[in-house]
Amino acid sequence: MNAATARNLRAGIRELTRAAPAPVIVSATLTGLEQIAPSYTRITLTAAGLQAYSPTLPADAVKIAVPSPAGGTALRAMTVALRPNPTSLCIDVLRHSDGIIDPWLASARVGDTVEVYAVRREFVLGAGIDAHLIIADATALPAAASILRSIPPDHAVRLILQVPDPHDAPALLTEPPGARLTLHTGARWNEPRLRAQLDAWADHASWTSTQAWVAAEAGVVSIVRKSLVERGQPRDQLFAAAYWKAGRDSGTRDARIRAAFAATGLGPEDLADPTVRTEIEQRADRA
């Protein structure tokens, strides 16, 4: 399937996922480590086996086996930012004080090895689309940045982002001409302000030609998804993913999602459908 001519956002993601070859699992060497913004470190991972990961698409997600201070490793999902060459990939990693990411980055050295599991597709451009709404928090800023780089320059783009530091967004984003950006800074969204911005945007939206891509904390995603659907955003042109849940660490959340999926009796191929995946994640987050 040509990602540029997908019927709609959800169908495109589903078809890309089902058409993908076997997952790519490699042991990669850390070949680059650079702080690129106040809250982000760019890591470069290199392995001959990464040549099997092709094509590279916007918002592609991989999982990295991150060393834990307690011993062993834990899988963490991260967005592919760049592909310098067929055997390497760059990831812009959000640093935060809780969890295992900061201790890992503090001790990581060029030459270290980590396991990489690729790839999950999370974006495609639908046919007839010429406008985009992108809402992302700090965990999804790298994905939003990669989507922006893929959007045709004549498309209208509305960005609503939450970042810890106002200098984070300019370091990662290349805004297309005509893009309109609103930044929420600090540790949390200003929810009344976010709702007001959605209302203002909806007053001028052309629903038949607009895609909406949303990724943030589970509670915020729920608010935004409900708000957009009520205002007329077609579900087939809406991708809304909870990248994390407040008060729950990633390992616990992933375990609950796996348990919720097992309880459905569905097969792995069913997770190619973004609607199915969202419903399972919502069920797990309510548990």
Short mmCIF file of C-alpha atoms in Angstrom, two decimals:
data_model
loop_
_atom_site.label_atom_id
_atom_site.label_comp_id
_atom_site.label_asym_id
_atom_site.label_seq_id
_atom_site.Cartn_x
_atom_site.Cartn_y
_atom_site.Cartn_z
CA MET A 1 0.00 0.00 0.00
CA ASN A 2 1.14 3.52 -0.82
CA ALA A 3 0.98 5.39 2.49
CA ALA A 4 0.35 8.63 0.61
CA THR A 5 -2.93 7.35 -0.83
CA ALA A 6 -4.49 5.55 2.15
CA ARG A 7 -8.29 5.68 2.26
CA ASN A 8 -8.18 7.23 5.70
CA LEU A 9 -5.92 7.47 8.73
CA ARG A 10 -7.18 4.42 10.61
CA ALA A 11 -7.44 2.18 7.55
CA GLY A 12 -3.97 3.23 6.46
CA ILE A 13 -2.37 2.32 9.78
CA ARG A 14 -4.23 -1.00 9.81
CA GLU A 15 -3.16 -1.91 6.27
CA LEU A 16 0.47 -0.87 6.81
CA THR A 17 0.67 -2.94 9.98
CA ARG A 18 -0.86 -6.04 8.40
CA ALA A 19 1.42 -5.77 5.37
CA ALA A 20 4.58 -5.47 7.46
CA PRO A 21 7.15 -8.27 7.43
CA ALA A 22 8.20 -10.11 10.58
CA PRO A 23 9.27 -7.86 13.48
CA VAL A 24 12.89 -6.72 13.42
CA ILE A 25 14.77 -7.67 16.60
CA VAL A 26 18.42 -6.67 16.82
CA SER A 27 21.19 -6.03 19.30
CA ALA A 28 22.28 -2.47 18.49
CA THR A 29 25.33 -0.45 19.49
CA LEU A 30 24.98 3.03 20.94
CA THR A 31 26.99 5.15 18.49
CA GLY A 32 25.76 8.63 19.42
CA LEU A 33 24.60 10.45 22.55
CA GLU A 34 23.76 14.17 22.41
CA GLN A 35 21.62 16.56 24.43
CA ILE A 36 19.60 18.43 21.79
CA ALA A 37 17.12 20.30 24.02
CA PRO A 38 16.63 21.02 27.72
CA SER A 39 14.46 17.90 28.12
CA TYR A 40 15.68 15.62 25.30
CA THR A 41 18.72 13.51 24.52
CA ARG A 42 19.25 12.12 21.03
CA ILE A 43 20.66 8.62 20.90
CA THR A 44 21.91 6.90 17.76
CA LEU A 45 21.72 3.11 17.55
CA THR A 46 23.51 1.09 14.89
CA ALA A 47 23.18 -2.54 13.79
CA ALA A 48 23.45 -4.30 10.44
CA GLY A 49 20.08 -5.93 11.13
CA LEU A 50 18.33 -2.54 11.09
CA GLN A 51 18.49 -2.68 7.29
CA ALA A 52 15.46 -4.99 7.54
CA TYR A 53 13.46 -2.10 9.05
CA SER A 54 12.12 -0.46 5.92
CA PRO A 55 10.48 1.81 4.99
CA THR A 56 10.79 4.38 7.76
CA LEU A 57 7.50 6.24 8.20
CA PRO A 58 6.40 9.19 10.35
CA ALA A 59 5.74 8.38 14.04
CA ASP A 60 7.20 4.88 13.75
CA ALA A 61 7.68 3.41 17.22
CA VAL A 62 10.25 0.90 18.39
CA LYS A 63 10.83 -0.66 21.78
CA ILE A 64 14.18 -0.49 23.53
CA ALA A 65 15.26 -2.87 26.30
CA VAL A 66 16.40 -0.21 28.78
CA PRO A 67 18.73 -1.34 31.61
CA SER A 68 17.11 -0.95 35.03
CA PRO A 69 19.01 0.19 38.15
CA ALA A 70 17.39 -2.76 39.93
CA GLY A 71 18.87 -5.19 37.42
CA GLY A 72 17.62 -6.62 34.16
CA THR A 73 15.92 -4.58 31.48
CA ALA A 74 12.48 -3.14 30.79
CA LEU A 75 10.95 -2.39 27.40
CA ARG A 76 10.16 1.24 26.66
CA ALA A 77 8.45 2.50 23.50
CA MET A 78 10.18 5.35 21.66
CA THR A 79 9.74 7.18 18.34
CA VAL A 80 12.23 6.97 15.52
CA ALA A 81 13.33 10.54 14.83
CA LEU A 82 15.78 10.06 11.96
CA ARG A 83 17.49 7.39 9.86
CA PRO A 84 21.03 8.66 9.13
CA ASN A 85 21.66 5.52 7.07
CA PRO A 86 20.03 2.09 6.59
CA THR A 87 21.89 0.56 9.55
CA SER A 88 21.23 3.35 12.07
CA LEU A 89 18.34 5.13 13.71
CA CYS A 90 18.11 8.17 15.97
CA ILE A 91 15.70 8.47 18.88
CA ASP A 92 14.94 11.68 20.79
CA VAL A 93 14.51 10.49 24.37
CA LEU A 94 12.52 12.53 26.89
CA ARG A 95 14.35 12.79 30.20
CA HIS A 96 12.28 12.83 33.40
CA SER A 97 13.18 12.43 37.02
CA ASP A 98 11.12 9.33 37.78
CA GLY A 99 11.53 5.92 36.18
CA ILE A 100 14.50 4.21 34.56
CA ILE A 101 15.25 6.51 31.62
CA ASP A 102 17.29 9.15 33.46
CA PRO A 103 19.57 6.66 35.25
CA TRP A 104 20.15 4.85 31.96
CA LEU A 105 21.06 8.03 30.06
CA ALA A 106 23.31 9.18 32.91
CA SER A 107 25.35 5.98 32.73
CA ALA A 108 25.11 5.26 28.99
CA ARG A 109 28.31 5.37 26.96
CA VAL A 110 29.05 5.07 23.25
CA GLY A 111 29.75 1.40 22.61
CA ASP A 112 26.99 0.09 24.91
CA THR A 113 24.53 -2.37 23.39
CA VAL A 114 20.75 -2.54 23.73
CA GLU A 115 18.06 -4.72 22.21
CA VAL A 116 15.75 -3.01 19.69
CA TYR A 117 12.33 -4.32 18.68
CA ALA A 118 10.79 -2.72 15.57
CA VAL A 119 8.36 -1.46 14.43
CA ARG A 120 4.85 -0.09 15.15
CA ARG A 121 3.17 2.23 12.62
CA GLU A 122 1.22 5.22 13.90
CA PHE A 123 0.67 7.62 11.01
CA VAL A 124 -0.35 7.69 7.37
CA LEU A 125 -1.64 10.47 5.14
CA GLY A 126 -5.22 9.90 4.01
CA ALA A 127 -6.56 10.62 0.53
CA GLY A 128 -8.25 13.99 0.18
CA ILE A 129 -6.61 15.42 3.31
CA ASP A 130 -5.24 18.96 3.27
CA ALA A 131 -5.50 19.97 6.95
CA HIS A 132 -4.07 18.52 10.15
CA LEU A 133 -4.68 18.90 13.87
CA ILE A 134 -1.79 17.57 15.97
CA ILE A 135 -2.04 17.48 19.77
CA ALA A 136 0.90 16.03 21.68
CA ASP A 137 2.52 16.19 25.09
CA ALA A 138 6.24 15.89 25.81
CA THR A 139 6.23 12.09 25.41
CA ALA A 140 4.80 12.45 21.89
CA LEU A 141 6.74 15.52 20.73
CA PRO A 142 9.29 13.41 18.77
CA ALA A 143 6.41 11.66 16.96
CA ALA A 144 4.71 14.98 16.22
CA ALA A 145 8.01 16.33 14.88
CA SER A 146 8.41 13.39 12.50
CA ILE A 147 4.82 13.79 11.26
CA LEU A 148 5.39 17.49 10.59
CA ARG A 149 8.39 16.68 8.40
CA SER A 150 6.16 14.50 6.21
CA ILE A 151 3.22 16.87 5.70
CA PRO A 152 3.07 18.56 2.27
CA PRO A 153 3.98 22.26 2.50
CA ASP A 154 0.61 23.41 1.13
CA HIS A 155 -1.38 21.71 3.93
CA ALA A 156 -2.83 23.65 6.86
CA VAL A 157 -1.46 22.55 10.25
CA ARG A 158 -2.71 23.34 13.76
CA LEU A 159 -0.33 22.26 16.54
CA ILE A 160 -1.17 22.19 20.24
CA LEU A 161 1.77 20.93 22.29
CA GLN A 162 2.72 20.52 25.96
CA VAL A 163 6.42 20.57 26.79
CA PRO A 164 8.42 20.96 30.03
CA ASP A 165 10.54 23.81 28.67
CA PRO A 166 9.71 26.40 25.98
CA HIS A 167 13.02 25.66 24.23
CA ASP A 168 12.15 21.98 23.69
CA ALA A 169 9.77 22.45 20.77
CA PRO A 170 12.01 24.66 18.58
CA ALA A 171 14.87 22.17 18.99
CA LEU A 172 12.80 19.25 17.63
CA LEU A 173 10.26 20.83 15.30
CA THR A 174 10.56 22.03 11.75
CA GLU A 175 7.31 23.89 11.24
CA PRO A 176 5.87 23.81 7.71
CA PRO A 177 4.75 27.11 6.14
CA GLY A 178 1.42 28.23 7.52
CA ALA A 179 1.55 26.06 10.63
CA ARG A 180 -0.06 27.55 13.72
CA LEU A 181 1.54 26.50 17.01
CA THR A 182 0.35 26.84 20.60
CA LEU A 183 2.65 25.73 23.42
CA HIS A 184 1.57 24.69 26.89
CA THR A 185 4.68 24.71 29.08
CA GLY A 186 5.26 23.05 32.42
CA ALA A 187 4.50 19.65 33.89
CA ARG A 188 0.77 19.57 33.06
CA TRP A 189 -1.76 20.70 30.49
CA ASN A 190 -3.94 23.68 31.21
CA GLU A 191 -7.16 21.76 30.50
CA PRO A 192 -9.59 24.72 30.38
CA ARG A 193 -7.23 26.45 27.93
CA LEU A 194 -6.96 23.25 25.87
CA ARG A 195 -10.75 22.91 25.66
CA ALA A 196 -11.05 26.55 24.60
CA GLN A 197 -8.46 26.03 21.88
CA LEU A 198 -10.33 22.97 20.59
CA ASP A 199 -13.57 24.97 20.52
CA ALA A 200 -11.93 27.80 18.60
CA TRP A 201 -10.33 25.43 16.11
CA ALA A 202 -13.56 23.45 15.59
CA ASP A 203 -15.42 26.63 14.62
CA HIS A 204 -13.30 26.85 11.46
CA ALA A 205 -12.49 23.20 10.75
CA SER A 206 -13.34 21.48 7.48
CA TRP A 207 -14.07 18.01 8.84
CA THR A 208 -14.11 16.22 5.48
CA SER A 209 -10.50 17.14 4.70
CA THR A 210 -8.93 17.15 8.20
CA GLN A 211 -6.90 14.50 10.00
CA ALA A 212 -6.44 14.65 13.76
CA TRP A 213 -3.48 12.96 15.46
CA VAL A 214 -3.44 12.98 19.28
CA ALA A 215 -0.95 11.41 21.70
CA ALA A 216 -0.55 12.26 25.38
CA GLU A 217 -1.48 11.07 28.87
CA ALA A 218 -4.55 8.79 29.00
CA GLY A 219 -6.84 11.28 30.73
CA VAL A 220 -5.98 14.11 28.35
CA VAL A 221 -6.41 11.86 25.31
CA SER A 222 -9.86 10.83 26.55
CA ILE A 223 -10.90 14.48 26.89
CA VAL A 224 -9.60 15.41 23.45
CA ARG A 225 -11.03 12.34 21.68
CA LYS A 226 -14.50 12.94 23.13
CA SER A 227 -14.36 16.64 22.35
CA LEU A 228 -13.31 16.15 18.72
CA VAL A 229 -15.89 13.45 17.98
CA GLU A 230 -18.67 15.56 19.51
CA ARG A 231 -17.63 18.48 17.29
CA GLY A 232 -17.73 16.39 14.10
CA GLN A 233 -14.25 14.92 13.56
CA PRO A 234 -14.74 11.63 11.61
CA ARG A 235 -13.47 8.69 13.65
CA ASP A 236 -11.72 7.21 10.60
CA GLN A 237 -9.59 10.35 10.38
CA LEU A 238 -8.75 10.44 14.10
CA PHE A 239 -5.79 8.70 15.75
CA ALA A 240 -5.77 9.12 19.53
CA ALA A 241 -3.21 7.18 21.58
CA ALA A 242 -2.52 7.23 25.32
CA TYR A 243 1.28 7.09 25.54
CA TRP A 244 1.15 6.85 29.34
CA LYS A 245 -1.18 6.99 32.33
CA ALA A 246 -0.72 9.28 35.33
CA GLY A 247 0.04 7.39 38.53
CA ARG A 248 1.03 4.17 36.78
CA ASP A 249 4.56 3.21 35.70
CA SER A 250 5.12 1.99 32.14
CA GLY A 251 5.91 -1.59 33.14
CA THR A 252 2.70 -1.98 35.15
CA ARG A 253 0.63 -0.38 32.42
CA ASP A 254 2.12 -2.62 29.72
CA ALA A 255 1.39 -5.70 31.83
CA ARG A 256 -2.25 -4.65 32.27
CA ILE A 257 -2.60 -4.01 28.54
CA ARG A 258 -1.21 -7.49 27.78
CA ALA A 259 -3.67 -9.03 30.29
CA ALA A 260 -6.58 -7.08 28.79
CA PHE A 261 -5.62 -8.26 25.31
CA ALA A 262 -5.29 -11.89 26.43
CA ALA A 263 -8.79 -11.71 27.94
CA THR A 264 -10.31 -10.76 24.58
CA GLY A 265 -9.28 -13.98 22.85
CA LEU A 266 -8.18 -11.98 19.82
CA GLY A 267 -5.10 -12.81 17.76
CA PRO A 268 -1.97 -10.66 17.27
CA GLU A 269 -3.20 -9.63 13.81
CA ASP A 270 -6.17 -7.86 15.43
CA LEU A 271 -3.82 -5.35 17.07
CA ALA A 272 -3.17 -3.97 13.58
CA ASP A 273 -6.51 -2.21 13.93
CA PRO A 274 -6.02 1.09 15.81
CA THR A 275 -9.61 0.93 17.06
CA VAL A 276 -9.06 -2.48 18.67
CA ARG A 277 -5.78 -1.37 20.20
CA THR A 278 -7.35 1.78 21.65
CA GLU A 279 -10.27 -0.15 23.17
CA ILE A 280 -7.91 -2.63 24.83
CA GLU A 281 -5.70 0.13 26.22
CA GLN A 282 -8.73 2.00 27.58
CA ARG A 283 -9.95 -1.18 29.28
CA ALA A 284 -6.53 -1.72 30.85
CA ASP A 285 -6.29 1.90 32.01
CA ARG A 286 -9.66 1.63 33.76
CA ALA A 287 -8.56 -1.50 35.65
#
